[in-house]
Short mmCIF file of C-alpha atoms in Angstrom, two decimals:
data_model
loop_
_atom_site.label_atom_id
_atom_site.label_comp_id
_atom_site.label_asym_id
_atom_site.label_seq_id
_atom_site.Cartn_x
_atom_site.Cartn_y
_atom_site.Cartn_z
CA MET A 1 12.33 -26.80 44.85
CA GLU A 2 8.81 -27.74 43.73
CA PHE A 3 8.38 -28.89 40.13
CA ALA A 4 6.09 -25.94 39.27
CA THR A 5 8.69 -23.52 40.63
CA LYS A 6 11.38 -25.19 38.52
CA CYS A 7 9.16 -24.79 35.46
CA LEU A 8 9.18 -21.04 36.00
CA HIS A 9 12.62 -20.30 37.38
CA ALA A 10 15.12 -23.09 36.61
CA GLY A 11 17.96 -22.19 34.27
CA TYR A 12 17.54 -18.43 34.65
CA THR A 13 19.26 -16.24 37.22
CA PRO A 14 18.44 -12.56 36.68
CA LYS A 15 21.06 -9.92 37.38
CA ASN A 16 20.28 -6.58 39.02
CA GLY A 17 17.79 -4.64 36.91
CA GLU A 18 16.71 -7.66 34.84
CA PRO A 19 13.20 -9.16 34.85
CA ARG A 20 12.50 -11.66 37.64
CA VAL A 21 10.97 -14.10 35.13
CA GLN A 22 12.62 -14.95 31.81
CA PRO A 23 11.07 -12.68 29.17
CA ILE A 24 9.51 -14.11 26.01
CA VAL A 25 11.23 -12.68 22.94
CA GLN A 26 8.71 -12.28 20.13
CA SER A 27 11.09 -10.94 17.51
CA THR A 28 11.48 -12.89 14.27
CA THR A 29 14.40 -10.95 12.80
CA TYR A 30 17.38 -9.06 14.17
CA THR A 31 19.47 -6.09 13.02
CA TYR A 32 23.24 -5.95 12.54
CA ASP A 33 25.78 -3.25 11.72
CA SER A 34 27.33 -5.09 8.76
CA ALA A 35 26.91 -7.98 6.37
CA GLU A 36 30.18 -9.42 7.70
CA GLU A 37 28.73 -9.60 11.19
CA ILE A 38 25.64 -11.55 10.12
CA GLY A 39 27.78 -13.65 7.76
CA LYS A 40 29.71 -14.93 10.78
CA LEU A 41 26.42 -15.93 12.37
CA PHE A 42 25.30 -17.81 9.25
CA ASP A 43 28.68 -19.60 9.17
CA LEU A 44 28.33 -20.40 12.90
CA GLN A 45 31.59 -18.56 13.61
CA ALA A 46 30.00 -16.21 16.15
CA PRO A 47 27.29 -16.58 18.79
CA GLY A 48 24.03 -14.73 18.31
CA TYR A 49 20.67 -14.75 16.60
CA PHE A 50 19.75 -14.10 12.99
CA TYR A 51 16.62 -16.13 12.27
CA THR A 52 14.18 -17.09 14.99
CA ARG A 53 13.33 -20.55 13.62
CA LEU A 54 16.96 -21.58 14.07
CA ALA A 55 17.57 -20.00 17.47
CA ASN A 56 16.29 -17.18 19.64
CA PRO A 57 16.63 -16.15 23.29
CA THR A 58 13.33 -17.81 24.27
CA THR A 59 14.18 -21.23 22.82
CA ASN A 60 17.66 -21.01 24.31
CA ALA A 61 16.07 -20.34 27.70
CA ALA A 62 13.90 -23.44 27.26
CA GLU A 63 16.99 -25.49 26.43
CA GLU A 64 18.62 -24.25 29.64
CA LYS A 65 15.52 -25.09 31.66
CA LEU A 66 14.82 -28.64 30.39
CA PRO A 67 17.72 -30.42 32.14
CA HIS A 68 16.41 -29.09 35.47
CA LEU A 69 12.98 -30.59 34.81
CA LYS A 70 14.09 -34.18 34.23
CA VAL A 71 12.46 -36.61 36.62
CA ALA A 72 14.30 -39.85 37.42
#
C-alpha cells in the first residue's frame, strides 16, 4: 500500500453503511443520560468521550493510524 493511501485509510475499516473515509468529529461536548454515567467516564471506569481535549473519536482514529505510518 502506498504511503499516501495509508495516510487516508490505515487503521479504519468501515462496516456496511459507514463512511468510506474516517469522519472528522467536530463536537466539543457530549450528552449522557445520567451524572453516574459521565462520572464513570471521569473516573476512567468506562470507555467513551466527555471532553474533546482529553479524547474524541478523531484523535482516537489518528492514534490507530500512526502505527501504520511508521517508516523503518
